[in-house]
Amino acid sequence: MTAGNKSDKVNMKTLARELNLSTATISKALRDSYDISPETKQRVMEAARRLNYVPNAYASSLRKQSSNTIAIIIPEIADSFFSQAINGIESVIAPKKYHALIYLTHDSYEREASMLDDLASGRVDGLIMSVASNTQDTSHIKTLQETGIPIVFFDRVCEDLTADKIVTDDFNSAYTAATHLLQAGCKNISLVTISGYPSILSAREQGYRKALADNGITSEDAGIVTCTNKYTNENVGIIKEHLRAMKPDGIIATVEHLATSTYLACDELKLQIPHDVKVVCFTNQITAAILNPPLTTILQPAYNMGKQAAEILFGRLSGRLVEAEQELVMPSQLVARASTAS
Amino acid sequence: MTAGNKSDKVNMKTLARELNLSTATISKALRDSYDISPETKQRVMEAARRLNYVPNAYASSLRKQSSNTIAIIIPEIADSFFSQAINGIESVIAPKKYHALIYLTHDSYEREASMLDDLASGRVDGLIMSVASNTQDTSHIKTLQETGIPIVFFDRVCEDLTADKIVTDDFNSAYTAATHLLQAGCKNISLVTISGYPSILSAREQGYRKALADNGITSEDAGIVTCTNKYTNENVGIIKEHLRAMKPDGIIATVEHLATSTYLACDELKLQIPHDVKVVCFTNQITAAILNPPLTTILQPAYNMGKQAAEILFGRLSGRLVEAEQELVMPSQLVARASTAS
DNA sequence: CTGAAAGCGCTAACAG
DNA sequence: CTGTTAGCGCTTTCAG
């Protein structure tokens, strides 16, 4: 039981009483309105500071029908890409004194849908999201859009939706990754990926297929390994089985956590990277450079993607940005390291 | 401009009109109150679904003076420990339909203080936090506690504060790490750490010192290297300089991002781990096992710490937990890998 | 320049 | 069982 409880809660009425003014004047003075005299403003500010006045966030939000709050909905948080993106988002909202509610779908469509339904409550002014990998039906998203809440998607976007989107050039990145492996001498390249609908997964797969096709290799799907989207040992088993069966000499892993699984699988089978199999992974992990061996990565501009997403969202919120929704494609970067050395 | 805007906003008044009932009845029916007839409840529920009614979060929070929202304040997000802890927190708040506001201090006392001041606005019912490394004055925290908002600290706690705290046994962990290195044959162990006040840093330092003292080694502070708490190349330089000057044969790194800096520093100086220098780091990075060489870690129970913190917070919020504030110490685990092999 | 009054949408006494 | 009423604390006309 703490002291100084509810009893001494100071609100505008308290200030008004203290200064013999009306709450209307207090309100205007605090918002630095033009039609309040400088002296009154001084007095109000002083009293507010002295009495430790803090405006009630919900009263203000209710009245203004806006909350200075946005939601961030992502599949996972223990993932370098997403946590770096959050940093980018935070870098633009913090200076504006906006607040961020964070929600994790754990890649579940049901959770995602219920989160979006809830957001129609006026809780947030806008939303930045990356869809769950098993989200196919997008009606929950459209319903929220219809309430007028702007949504900006990043990385995992829905193709059938009209909205602002920030993505990387996944097709090209996968194409580049595959080409990089081919140039390193690989003849039999596998794609280690996860199941799901987001376009980034299919784009990465298409890029991979195209690179093989352009080099006269017809894969017949044998080179595609589908893992679960959880960081579990199960994936190590799936990858090992594939390595044993198909004996690929090159692997492209499409999401961050598959790097560890792939390395462990190779290790358990005593396959040497890059001698027996070369590996490249889409990941933003900072430890890539000190892995055994250092891992060639497709590095996404996670921080800047988050930053851009937030900036576009604020453009919408402020009414500054009125053009049609756009898809912004930001370049990823292949960082070559020992895991793909010839 | 999306269709179906504000105009058709449906609130309790709409439902009341629709069904020829009062808003009081609607409110009670929706909350499944005992004194509403089953049939009325049915009608209300049906109408709510049909008209897509979503209760206004802020009106409700304002009226009830509680928001079903908590704040999470942490130094960084792109850090495995913190992101895993958030997962733990989320695992308990999501089923309770609570919301989480997330704030990053970037280890700045000023930002932290302004965040805590703001939370007196009634925006959240409770707070889970890990203090900034340069927070020394804790008056901003005490002030918030006085408003009656329960705060639970985890990992980076303040010693001079009365509050619920979830920590790991940092002293013992560091002692264990140092002992582990001594047993592996190290004679000259350095502690690579960051500057700051949180007790975990001093506990880790004390544990290190005690282990050396217990083994007849007097360090005279020469073995302590202080880095910046940013993930920058600067730290690689600082560590390299120390390695050159002091030639330690063992290193304990106290925070996650120093693992990468330490490995890079050794690499640049062509020092072999573990042959020339053995390394152990406090980190939760999942890639520890696939580093070159695999890294011996002090693994903190991050997920469970977050979970416990949230559970204790809910205990306070519900009034279920009324005993004096407690400090819960959870064990870390030394996971020995090749980086400390003899 | 300042104040009175209405109301954002919801909840909780209290009556009936 | 249902309705009336009075606010939660703030902002915003509109008068003066």
XYZ file of C-alpha atoms (C1' of nucleotides) in Angstrom:
716
model
C 0.000 0.000 0.000
C 1.723 3.117 -1.177
C 1.219 6.534 0.294
C -0.069 9.529 -1.616
C -2.777 7.653 -3.407
C -5.779 8.764 -5.426
C -6.684 11.387 -2.836
C -4.230 13.972 -4.070
C -4.867 13.458 -7.756
C -4.517 16.795 -9.414
C -6.513 17.539 -12.527
C -7.619 20.643 -14.342
C -10.285 21.320 -11.801
C -7.631 21.430 -9.082
C -5.589 23.903 -11.072
C -8.663 25.985 -11.850
C -9.587 26.194 -8.190
C -6.020 27.000 -7.194
C -5.791 29.886 -9.625
C -9.379 31.092 -9.667
C -9.737 30.335 -13.339
C -12.003 28.083 -15.352
C -10.920 24.708 -16.631
C -11.378 26.066 -20.134
C -8.702 28.642 -19.523
C -6.422 26.060 -17.955
C -6.839 23.803 -20.930
C -6.056 26.542 -23.402
C -3.121 27.830 -21.408
C -1.560 24.410 -21.239
C -1.940 23.936 -24.973
C -0.368 27.370 -25.436
C -3.426 28.738 -27.190
C -3.184 32.168 -28.780
C -6.050 33.713 -26.877
C -4.624 33.420 -23.399
C -2.511 36.205 -21.963
C 1.163 35.493 -21.392
C 0.855 36.164 -17.667
C -1.996 33.711 -17.266
C -0.029 31.112 -19.168
C 2.892 31.667 -16.821
C 0.724 31.249 -13.762
C -0.897 28.110 -15.114
C 2.393 26.537 -16.134
C 3.882 27.337 -12.761
C 0.962 25.840 -10.860
C 0.974 22.766 -13.074
C 4.619 22.183 -12.361
C 4.270 22.931 -8.685
C 1.339 20.579 -8.198
C 2.801 17.926 -10.485
C -0.095 18.059 -12.863
C -0.142 15.330 -15.509
C -2.995 15.404 -18.032
C -5.192 12.332 -18.120
C -4.395 10.516 -21.316
C -7.761 8.833 -21.700
C -9.924 11.838 -21.018
C -8.011 13.686 -23.667
C -8.143 10.798 -26.123
C -11.841 10.342 -25.589
C -12.564 13.964 -26.182
C -10.256 14.389 -29.158
C -11.040 11.019 -30.662
C -7.378 10.441 -31.187
C -4.849 8.836 -28.947
C -1.296 9.615 -30.041
C -0.845 5.885 -29.990
C -0.058 3.418 -32.729
C -0.055 -0.348 -32.734
C 2.755 -2.555 -33.967
C 1.653 -6.061 -34.873
C 4.365 -8.534 -35.757
C 4.748 -12.294 -35.785
C 7.687 -12.534 -33.394
C 9.900 -10.316 -31.344
C 12.881 -12.570 -30.712
C 14.055 -11.990 -34.249
C 16.722 -9.516 -35.266
C 14.806 -8.275 -38.265
C 11.705 -7.391 -36.291
C 13.492 -5.979 -33.298
C 15.631 -3.758 -35.506
C 12.513 -2.634 -37.349
C 10.932 -1.694 -34.027
C 13.979 0.410 -33.295
C 13.381 2.208 -36.567
C 9.735 2.780 -35.780
C 10.583 3.967 -32.300
C 13.094 6.449 -33.679
C 10.316 8.355 -35.388
C 7.490 8.021 -32.904
C 9.434 8.849 -29.729
C 10.308 12.435 -30.720
C 6.653 12.996 -31.581
C 5.613 11.778 -28.119
C 3.595 8.978 -29.616
C 3.074 5.690 -27.850
C 3.391 2.198 -29.274
C 1.297 -0.796 -28.336
C 2.977 -4.019 -29.295
C 1.211 -7.234 -30.234
C 2.713 -10.577 -31.214
C 0.707 -12.919 -33.408
C 3.134 -15.835 -33.100
C 2.160 -16.383 -36.708
C -1.388 -17.266 -35.787
C -4.151 -15.989 -38.037
C -6.736 -16.263 -35.257
C -4.727 -14.108 -32.869
C -4.067 -11.605 -35.597
C -7.734 -11.349 -36.496
C -8.810 -10.826 -32.917
C -6.160 -8.123 -32.475
C -7.364 -6.252 -35.508
C -10.968 -6.501 -34.421
C -10.046 -4.991 -31.091
C -8.271 -2.051 -32.697
C -11.576 -0.760 -34.036
C -12.075 0.435 -30.458
C -10.281 3.665 -31.182
C -7.354 2.515 -29.112
C -4.865 3.568 -31.756
C -4.631 6.165 -34.477
C -2.753 3.916 -36.859
C -1.129 0.554 -37.301
C 2.153 -0.799 -38.588
C 2.128 -4.496 -39.229
C 3.767 -7.546 -40.714
C 1.237 -10.302 -41.337
C 1.265 -13.764 -39.844
C 2.643 -16.398 -42.172
C -0.606 -18.338 -42.176
C -2.847 -15.359 -42.871
C -4.629 -15.920 -46.144
C -8.051 -14.376 -45.613
C -7.583 -10.626 -45.225
C -11.100 -9.567 -44.365
C -10.131 -8.634 -40.810
C -7.639 -6.188 -42.241
C -10.075 -4.704 -44.713
C -12.662 -4.269 -41.986
C -10.228 -2.258 -39.916
C -9.193 -0.185 -42.906
C -12.830 0.705 -43.442
C -13.015 2.340 -40.049
C -10.519 4.861 -41.373
C -7.483 3.729 -39.393
C -4.421 3.905 -41.647
C -2.341 0.739 -41.869
C 1.206 0.473 -43.156
C 2.581 -2.984 -43.896
C 6.212 -3.909 -43.845
C 8.110 -6.993 -44.972
C 5.298 -9.525 -44.785
C 2.575 -7.870 -46.807
C -0.623 -9.077 -48.440
C -0.717 -8.796 -52.180
C -4.474 -8.490 -52.459
C -4.657 -5.464 -50.204
C -4.543 -1.801 -51.090
C -2.309 -0.186 -48.515
C 1.069 1.403 -47.986
C 3.751 -1.250 -48.015
C 7.447 -1.306 -47.291
C 9.197 -4.345 -48.654
C 12.586 -5.482 -49.803
C 13.351 -6.735 -53.278
C 12.874 -10.336 -52.256
C 12.709 -11.758 -55.737
C 15.978 -10.115 -56.724
C 17.644 -10.919 -53.438
C 16.845 -14.603 -53.778
C 17.910 -14.488 -57.409
C 21.180 -12.867 -56.359
C 21.685 -15.410 -53.596
C 21.178 -18.313 -55.979
C 23.423 -16.755 -58.599
C 26.063 -16.182 -55.950
C 25.954 -19.880 -55.073
C 26.090 -20.909 -58.720
C 29.115 -18.727 -59.258
C 30.704 -20.317 -56.221
C 30.357 -23.617 -58.052
C 27.136 -25.067 -56.677
C 25.244 -27.416 -58.961
C 22.454 -28.530 -56.693
C 20.936 -25.757 -54.653
C 18.129 -26.207 -52.135
C 15.786 -23.632 -50.677
C 15.103 -24.075 -46.962
C 11.940 -22.185 -46.193
C 8.775 -22.149 -44.103
C 5.199 -22.685 -45.096
C 2.949 -19.686 -45.346
C 1.255 -17.180 -47.578
C 3.082 -13.863 -47.314
C 4.330 -12.715 -50.650
C 7.890 -12.465 -49.422
C 8.047 -16.231 -49.185
C 6.784 -16.785 -52.683
C 8.949 -13.950 -54.020
C 12.009 -15.558 -52.498
C 10.999 -18.885 -53.946
C 10.357 -17.377 -57.384
C 13.714 -15.639 -57.386
C 15.399 -18.889 -56.514
C 13.550 -20.790 -59.244
C 14.225 -18.149 -61.838
C 17.944 -18.111 -61.127
C 18.094 -21.880 -61.543
C 15.995 -21.787 -64.708
C 18.164 -19.033 -66.191
C 21.108 -21.307 -65.668
C 19.518 -24.287 -67.259
C 18.631 -26.095 -64.069
C 15.168 -27.574 -63.749
C 14.455 -28.221 -60.133
C 11.091 -29.984 -60.100
C 10.508 -28.826 -56.529
C 12.895 -31.417 -55.187
C 15.107 -28.650 -53.875
C 12.518 -27.018 -51.664
C 12.447 -27.954 -47.978
C 9.580 -26.687 -45.890
C 10.239 -26.242 -42.186
C 8.004 -25.161 -39.338
C 8.092 -21.539 -38.391
C 9.139 -22.213 -34.846
C 12.651 -22.310 -33.565
C 12.698 -25.989 -32.704
C 14.909 -29.006 -33.081
C 12.301 -30.438 -35.379
C 13.654 -28.227 -38.140
C 17.158 -29.564 -37.655
C 15.744 -33.033 -38.299
C 13.859 -31.929 -41.405
C 16.952 -30.302 -42.835
C 19.172 -33.273 -42.008
C 16.823 -35.597 -43.778
C 16.857 -33.397 -46.844
C 20.646 -33.133 -46.792
C 20.924 -36.894 -46.648
C 18.369 -37.524 -49.348
C 19.165 -34.810 -51.862
C 22.802 -34.034 -51.089
C 22.583 -30.375 -52.071
C 25.840 -28.458 -52.366
C 24.191 -25.128 -51.712
C 21.439 -23.889 -49.414
C 19.445 -20.702 -49.289
C 17.592 -20.261 -45.998
C 14.723 -17.814 -46.262
C 14.219 -16.758 -42.673
C 16.451 -15.895 -39.789
C 15.994 -18.787 -37.432
C 16.751 -21.312 -40.169
C 20.406 -20.248 -40.156
C 20.988 -21.912 -36.812
C 19.016 -25.010 -37.781
C 20.922 -25.368 -41.029
C 24.316 -25.003 -39.346
C 23.370 -27.531 -36.684
C 22.092 -29.977 -39.287
C 25.349 -29.746 -41.246
C 27.340 -30.103 -38.084
C 25.477 -33.227 -37.024
C 26.018 -34.788 -40.446
C 29.683 -33.734 -40.364
C 29.218 -31.727 -43.500
C 31.774 -28.940 -43.858
C 30.555 -25.481 -44.759
C 31.483 -24.270 -47.337
C 33.424 -27.285 -48.601
C 30.551 -29.773 -48.704
C 27.669 -27.349 -48.765
C 27.576 -23.578 -49.092
C 25.011 -21.588 -47.144
C 23.409 -18.185 -47.490
C 20.597 -16.941 -45.278
C 18.154 -14.048 -45.111
C 19.056 -12.758 -41.665
C 19.957 -9.626 -39.755
C 21.700 -11.351 -36.888
C 24.750 -9.404 -35.808
C 26.595 -12.605 -35.033
C 26.651 -13.642 -38.701
C 30.246 -12.446 -38.986
C 31.503 -14.575 -36.126
C 29.750 -17.821 -36.932
C 31.616 -20.981 -37.812
C 32.123 -20.270 -40.607
C 31.066 -16.626 -41.019
C 27.695 -16.644 -42.734
C 26.894 -15.046 -46.059
C 23.689 -13.110 -45.507
C 20.997 -11.246 -47.330
C 20.803 -8.273 -45.020
C 17.532 -6.365 -45.005
C 17.466 -2.671 -44.111
C 15.311 -3.457 -41.094
C 15.842 -0.236 -39.166
C 15.127 1.925 -42.182
C 12.113 -0.128 -43.162
C 10.636 0.502 -39.729
C 11.528 4.146 -39.946
C 9.953 4.530 -43.386
C 6.839 2.700 -42.287
C 6.427 5.058 -39.360
C 7.050 8.102 -41.497
C 4.476 7.078 -44.049
C 2.005 6.345 -41.275
C 2.525 9.827 -39.861
C 2.094 11.236 -43.326
C -1.324 9.620 -43.429
C -2.234 10.640 -39.899
C -1.322 14.247 -40.448
C -3.101 14.432 -43.772
C 0.188 15.496 -45.313
C 0.294 12.366 -47.434
C -2.789 12.052 -49.600
C -1.586 10.276 -52.719
C -2.658 6.729 -53.430
C -1.138 4.002 -51.328
C 2.288 3.012 -52.492
C 4.633 0.086 -52.264
C 8.135 1.134 -51.356
C 10.827 -1.364 -52.281
C 14.075 -1.053 -50.378
C 17.200 -2.908 -51.445
C 18.645 -5.757 -49.439
C 22.308 -6.419 -49.537
C 24.206 -9.635 -50.064
C 27.099 -9.745 -47.625
C 29.467 -12.457 -48.808
C 31.368 -14.353 -46.143
C 33.148 -17.657 -45.759
C 30.027 -19.835 -45.808
C 29.853 -19.426 -49.581
C 33.565 -19.304 -50.382
C 34.635 -21.423 -53.347
C -10.153 8.335 -48.103
C -11.773 5.117 -47.096
C -15.464 4.463 -47.169
C -17.585 3.760 -44.130
C -16.007 6.442 -41.992
C -16.933 8.026 -38.693
C -20.514 8.487 -39.794
C -21.586 4.961 -39.008
C -19.770 4.689 -35.738
C -21.832 2.457 -33.538
C -21.769 2.946 -29.801
C -23.996 2.004 -26.912
C -26.455 4.716 -27.779
C -26.891 3.216 -31.232
C -27.571 -0.181 -29.740
C -29.949 1.309 -27.182
C -31.938 3.063 -29.893
C -31.957 -0.022 -32.061
C -33.377 -2.182 -29.289
C -35.452 0.341 -27.387
C -33.381 -0.090 -24.257
C -31.273 2.221 -22.152
C -27.515 2.370 -22.453
C -27.308 1.139 -18.875
C -29.015 -2.066 -19.876
C -26.779 -2.423 -22.898
C -23.713 -1.943 -20.757
C -24.812 -4.526 -18.239
C -25.902 -6.996 -20.881
C -22.569 -6.783 -22.633
C -20.717 -7.360 -19.391
C -23.010 -10.314 -18.723
C -24.361 -8.804 -15.518
C -26.563 -10.969 -13.339
C -29.529 -8.649 -13.329
C -30.311 -8.727 -17.012
C -32.700 -11.310 -18.421
C -31.229 -13.964 -20.689
C -33.453 -12.908 -23.559
C -32.338 -9.295 -23.345
C -28.747 -10.379 -23.231
C -29.326 -12.437 -26.362
C -30.900 -9.513 -28.184
C -28.103 -7.173 -27.163
C -25.358 -9.585 -28.116
C -26.994 -10.221 -31.429
C -27.377 -6.548 -32.226
C -23.801 -5.857 -31.148
C -22.512 -8.502 -33.509
C -24.782 -7.462 -36.310
C -23.820 -3.806 -36.099
C -20.163 -4.571 -35.466
C -20.134 -2.854 -32.133
C -16.710 -2.409 -30.542
C -16.577 -0.747 -27.125
C -14.566 2.442 -26.938
C -11.435 1.663 -24.984
C -10.832 5.162 -23.736
C -14.335 5.900 -22.576
C -14.236 2.739 -20.579
C -10.762 3.411 -19.190
C -11.693 6.933 -18.243
C -14.774 5.817 -16.430
C -13.210 2.840 -14.695
C -9.927 4.573 -13.979
C -8.111 1.530 -15.237
C -6.921 0.667 -18.653
C -6.052 -3.008 -18.972
C -2.741 -1.753 -20.234
C 0.755 -2.080 -18.855
C 3.989 -0.453 -19.889
C 7.245 -2.228 -20.608
C 10.289 0.003 -20.321
C 13.601 -1.479 -21.363
C 16.947 -0.153 -22.543
C 17.046 -1.908 -25.902
C 14.977 -4.223 -28.001
C 17.552 -5.608 -30.407
C 18.898 -7.833 -27.674
C 18.025 -11.475 -27.233
C 17.615 -11.211 -23.487
C 15.092 -8.403 -23.660
C 13.167 -9.738 -26.612
C 12.854 -13.150 -24.984
C 11.719 -11.472 -21.770
C 9.034 -9.626 -23.732
C 7.863 -12.964 -25.063
C 7.508 -14.135 -21.488
C 5.571 -11.036 -20.489
C 3.358 -11.339 -23.529
C 2.583 -14.947 -22.696
C 0.816 -13.873 -19.544
C -0.804 -10.621 -20.607
C -2.249 -11.777 -23.937
C -4.637 -14.373 -22.453
C -5.871 -11.736 -20.032
C -6.587 -9.357 -22.927
C -4.187 -6.809 -21.561
C -2.271 -4.429 -23.769
C 1.408 -3.561 -23.629
C 2.937 -0.204 -24.383
C 6.610 -0.498 -25.141
C 9.218 2.157 -24.478
C 12.956 2.079 -25.171
C 15.265 4.223 -23.086
C 18.365 3.514 -25.159
C 20.051 3.594 -21.773
C 19.346 7.278 -21.338
C 18.353 8.462 -17.886
C 16.650 11.550 -19.292
C 14.413 9.545 -21.614
C 13.602 7.129 -18.844
C 12.664 9.917 -16.454
C 10.387 11.591 -18.969
C 8.693 8.260 -19.714
C 7.989 7.630 -16.063
C 6.664 11.131 -15.582
C 4.261 10.593 -18.428
C 2.948 7.354 -16.976
C 1.399 9.265 -14.092
C -1.264 10.138 -16.672
C -3.184 6.993 -15.872
C -2.194 5.545 -19.209
C -1.230 2.223 -17.661
C -2.252 0.151 -14.687
C 1.234 -1.135 -14.028
C 4.801 -1.172 -15.248
C 7.495 -3.740 -15.876
C 10.918 -2.275 -16.339
C 14.644 -2.744 -16.569
C 16.497 0.465 -15.717
C 18.841 2.361 -17.977
C 22.503 1.702 -17.257
C 23.161 5.326 -16.428
C 20.234 5.753 -14.077
C 21.541 6.636 -10.649
C 18.957 9.027 -9.252
C 15.720 7.075 -8.771
C 13.385 9.874 -7.743
C 11.399 9.598 -10.989
C 10.666 6.001 -10.101
C 9.691 6.763 -6.530
C 7.390 9.528 -7.696
C 5.540 7.135 -9.963
C 5.332 4.517 -7.229
C 3.690 7.098 -5.002
C 0.826 7.475 -7.433
C -0.016 3.866 -6.621
C 1.040 2.298 -9.916
C 2.755 -1.009 -9.186
C 6.185 -1.468 -10.741
C 8.027 -4.735 -11.181
C 11.708 -4.602 -12.060
C 13.605 -7.292 -13.877
C 17.281 -7.867 -14.536
C 18.502 -4.302 -14.219
C 17.108 -3.243 -10.888
C 17.872 -0.427 -8.467
C 19.161 -1.485 -5.106
C 17.880 1.511 -3.207
C 14.280 0.953 -4.250
C 11.553 -0.981 -2.515
C 9.772 -2.902 -5.251
C 9.209 -6.350 -6.679
C 12.312 -7.483 -8.501
C 13.182 -10.427 -10.691
C 16.888 -10.959 -11.065
C 19.388 -13.678 -11.795
C 22.132 -14.708 -9.447
C 24.643 -12.444 -11.110
C 27.259 -12.631 -8.425
C 27.276 -16.410 -8.473
C 27.098 -16.582 -12.244
C 30.139 -14.378 -12.628
C 31.888 -16.328 -9.895
C 31.069 -19.543 -11.711
C 32.242 -18.122 -15.022
C 35.568 -17.051 -13.542
C 36.021 -20.375 -11.779
C 35.233 -22.156 -15.022
C 38.003 -20.205 -16.747
C 40.457 -20.856 -13.917
C 39.746 -24.545 -14.124
C 40.330 -24.387 -17.853
C 43.794 -23.126 -17.027
C 43.460 -19.350 -17.266
C 45.855 -17.315 -15.136
C 45.005 -13.818 -16.238
C 41.309 -13.189 -16.624
C 39.780 -9.917 -17.756
C 36.245 -8.652 -17.343
C 34.862 -6.865 -20.393
C 31.944 -4.774 -19.233
C 30.072 -1.527 -19.721
C 29.856 1.504 -17.502
C 26.688 2.034 -15.526
C 25.000 1.773 -12.194
C 22.595 -1.172 -12.269
C 23.386 -3.661 -9.592
C 23.746 -6.475 -12.075
C 26.917 -4.897 -13.392
C 28.465 -4.513 -9.975
C 27.264 -7.978 -8.947
C 28.931 -9.475 -11.983
C 32.073 -7.542 -11.223
C 32.037 -8.584 -7.558
C 31.582 -12.222 -8.476
C 34.518 -12.000 -10.829
C 36.696 -10.316 -8.222
C 35.739 -12.773 -5.508
C 36.562 -15.775 -7.677
C 40.008 -14.363 -8.415
C 40.598 -13.462 -4.782
C 39.536 -16.910 -3.635
C 42.167 -18.302 -5.933
C 44.911 -16.036 -4.705
C 44.840 -13.633 -7.600
C 44.877 -9.911 -6.831
C 43.665 -8.057 -9.842
C 44.154 -4.382 -8.939
C 41.499 -3.426 -11.480
C 43.879 -3.963 -14.353
C 41.653 -6.726 -15.665
C 38.539 -4.629 -16.061
C 37.782 -3.155 -19.474
C 34.943 -0.688 -19.746
C 33.206 -0.447 -23.117
C 30.419 1.762 -24.347
C 26.952 0.338 -24.199
C 26.361 0.705 -27.904
C 26.971 -1.910 -30.515
C 29.780 -0.082 -32.281
C 33.196 -0.744 -33.705
C 34.584 1.491 -31.015
C 34.264 -1.387 -28.580
C 36.278 -3.663 -30.829
C 39.073 -1.083 -30.635
C 38.848 -0.823 -26.852
C 39.014 -4.581 -26.458
C 41.888 -4.929 -28.919
C 43.893 -2.371 -27.036
C 43.308 -4.216 -23.809
C 44.227 -7.552 -25.348
C 47.456 -6.093 -26.626
C 48.334 -4.342 -23.375
C 47.298 -6.923 -20.798
C 47.465 -10.161 -22.763
C 44.661 -11.857 -20.817
C 44.171 -15.575 -21.394
C 40.528 -15.462 -20.359
C 37.675 -13.034 -20.869
C 34.274 -12.694 -19.260
C 31.957 -10.409 -21.232
C 29.088 -9.109 -19.125
C 26.530 -8.170 -21.744
C 25.265 -9.682 -24.939
C 26.622 -7.367 -27.590
C 30.145 -7.651 -26.212
C 30.356 -11.239 -27.469
C 30.560 -10.093 -31.064
C 33.016 -7.299 -30.255
C 35.256 -9.663 -28.320
C 35.293 -12.261 -31.098
C 36.046 -9.619 -33.703
C 38.832 -8.150 -31.589
C 40.447 -11.577 -31.184
C 40.054 -12.247 -34.852
C 41.702 -8.996 -35.849
C 44.631 -9.687 -33.537
C 44.828 -13.255 -34.840
C 44.288 -14.615 -31.366
C 42.857 -18.125 -31.357
C 39.880 -18.857 -29.133
C 40.229 -20.884 -26.936
C 43.940 -21.544 -27.475
C 45.220 -18.017 -26.877
C 42.278 -16.652 -24.970
C 39.161 -18.321 -23.595
C 35.848 -16.483 -23.681
C 32.603 -16.710 -21.788
C 29.734 -14.253 -22.198
C 26.453 -13.392 -20.526
C 24.174 -13.789 -23.531
C 20.974 -15.416 -24.707
C 21.781 -15.382 -28.398
C 20.592 -18.551 -30.073
C 23.578 -18.499 -32.392
C 26.019 -19.096 -29.515
C 26.214 -22.772 -30.439
C 27.235 -22.127 -34.025
C 29.825 -19.424 -33.484
C 33.451 -19.871 -34.352
C 34.170 -21.383 -31.956
C 30.907 -22.197 -30.162
C 30.602 -19.762 -27.273
C 30.378 -20.676 -23.619
C 27.511 -18.641 -22.232
C 25.851 -17.652 -19.026
C 22.285 -18.164 -20.126
C 19.640 -16.202 -18.265
C 16.078 -17.534 -17.982
C 14.832 -14.520 -19.927
C 11.431 -15.866 -20.926
C 10.633 -17.029 -17.423
C 11.869 -13.812 -15.890
C 9.445 -11.885 -18.072
C 6.690 -14.319 -17.244
C 7.320 -14.069 -13.508
C 7.481 -10.298 -13.671
C 4.105 -10.177 -15.373
C 2.586 -12.634 -12.951
C 3.743 -10.678 -9.948
C 2.456 -7.491 -11.523
C -0.962 -9.068 -12.011
C -0.835 -10.263 -8.442
C -0.457 -6.647 -7.372
C -3.084 -5.356 -9.770
C -5.662 -7.862 -8.673
C -4.958 -7.338 -4.996
C -4.225 -11.033 -4.737
C -0.626 -10.326 -3.818
C -0.387 -8.147 -0.743
C 2.808 -9.244 0.986
C 5.819 -6.967 1.072
C 7.724 -6.511 -2.142
C 10.091 -9.323 -2.852
C 13.222 -9.987 -4.820
C 13.009 -13.195 -6.771
C 16.356 -14.649 -7.781
C 16.283 -17.043 -10.700
C 19.285 -19.186 -11.591
C 21.315 -18.625 -14.715
C 23.052 -21.501 -16.326
C 26.603 -21.859 -17.540
C 26.561 -23.625 -20.891
C 30.110 -24.767 -21.586
C 31.198 -24.840 -25.219
C 34.403 -24.810 -27.193
C 35.333 -21.190 -26.452
C 36.503 -22.250 -23.007
C 37.876 -25.683 -23.821
C 41.251 -26.467 -22.266
C -8.784 37.585 -23.147
C -11.860 34.454 -20.051
C -15.829 31.502 -18.749
C -20.107 28.659 -19.149
C -21.756 24.703 -20.928
C -22.035 20.687 -23.635
C -20.457 16.265 -24.486
C -16.716 12.394 -26.101
C -18.723 6.932 -24.649
C -19.005 4.427 -20.948
C -20.180 2.670 -16.003
C -22.210 2.494 -11.496
C -25.195 3.957 -7.950
C -29.680 4.169 -7.031
C -34.726 4.048 -8.009
C -38.397 1.985 -9.481
C -35.223 -6.869 -14.328
C -34.714 -2.033 -16.492
C -34.048 3.028 -16.531
C -32.456 7.565 -14.734
C -28.811 10.133 -13.570
C -24.435 11.647 -12.613
C -20.083 11.807 -13.623
C -14.672 10.048 -15.242
C -11.255 14.615 -17.110
C -10.704 16.919 -20.911
C -11.608 20.086 -25.180
C -14.255 23.122 -27.791
C -17.679 25.974 -29.400
C -19.863 30.125 -28.305
C -20.896 34.321 -25.394
C -19.376 37.894 -23.200
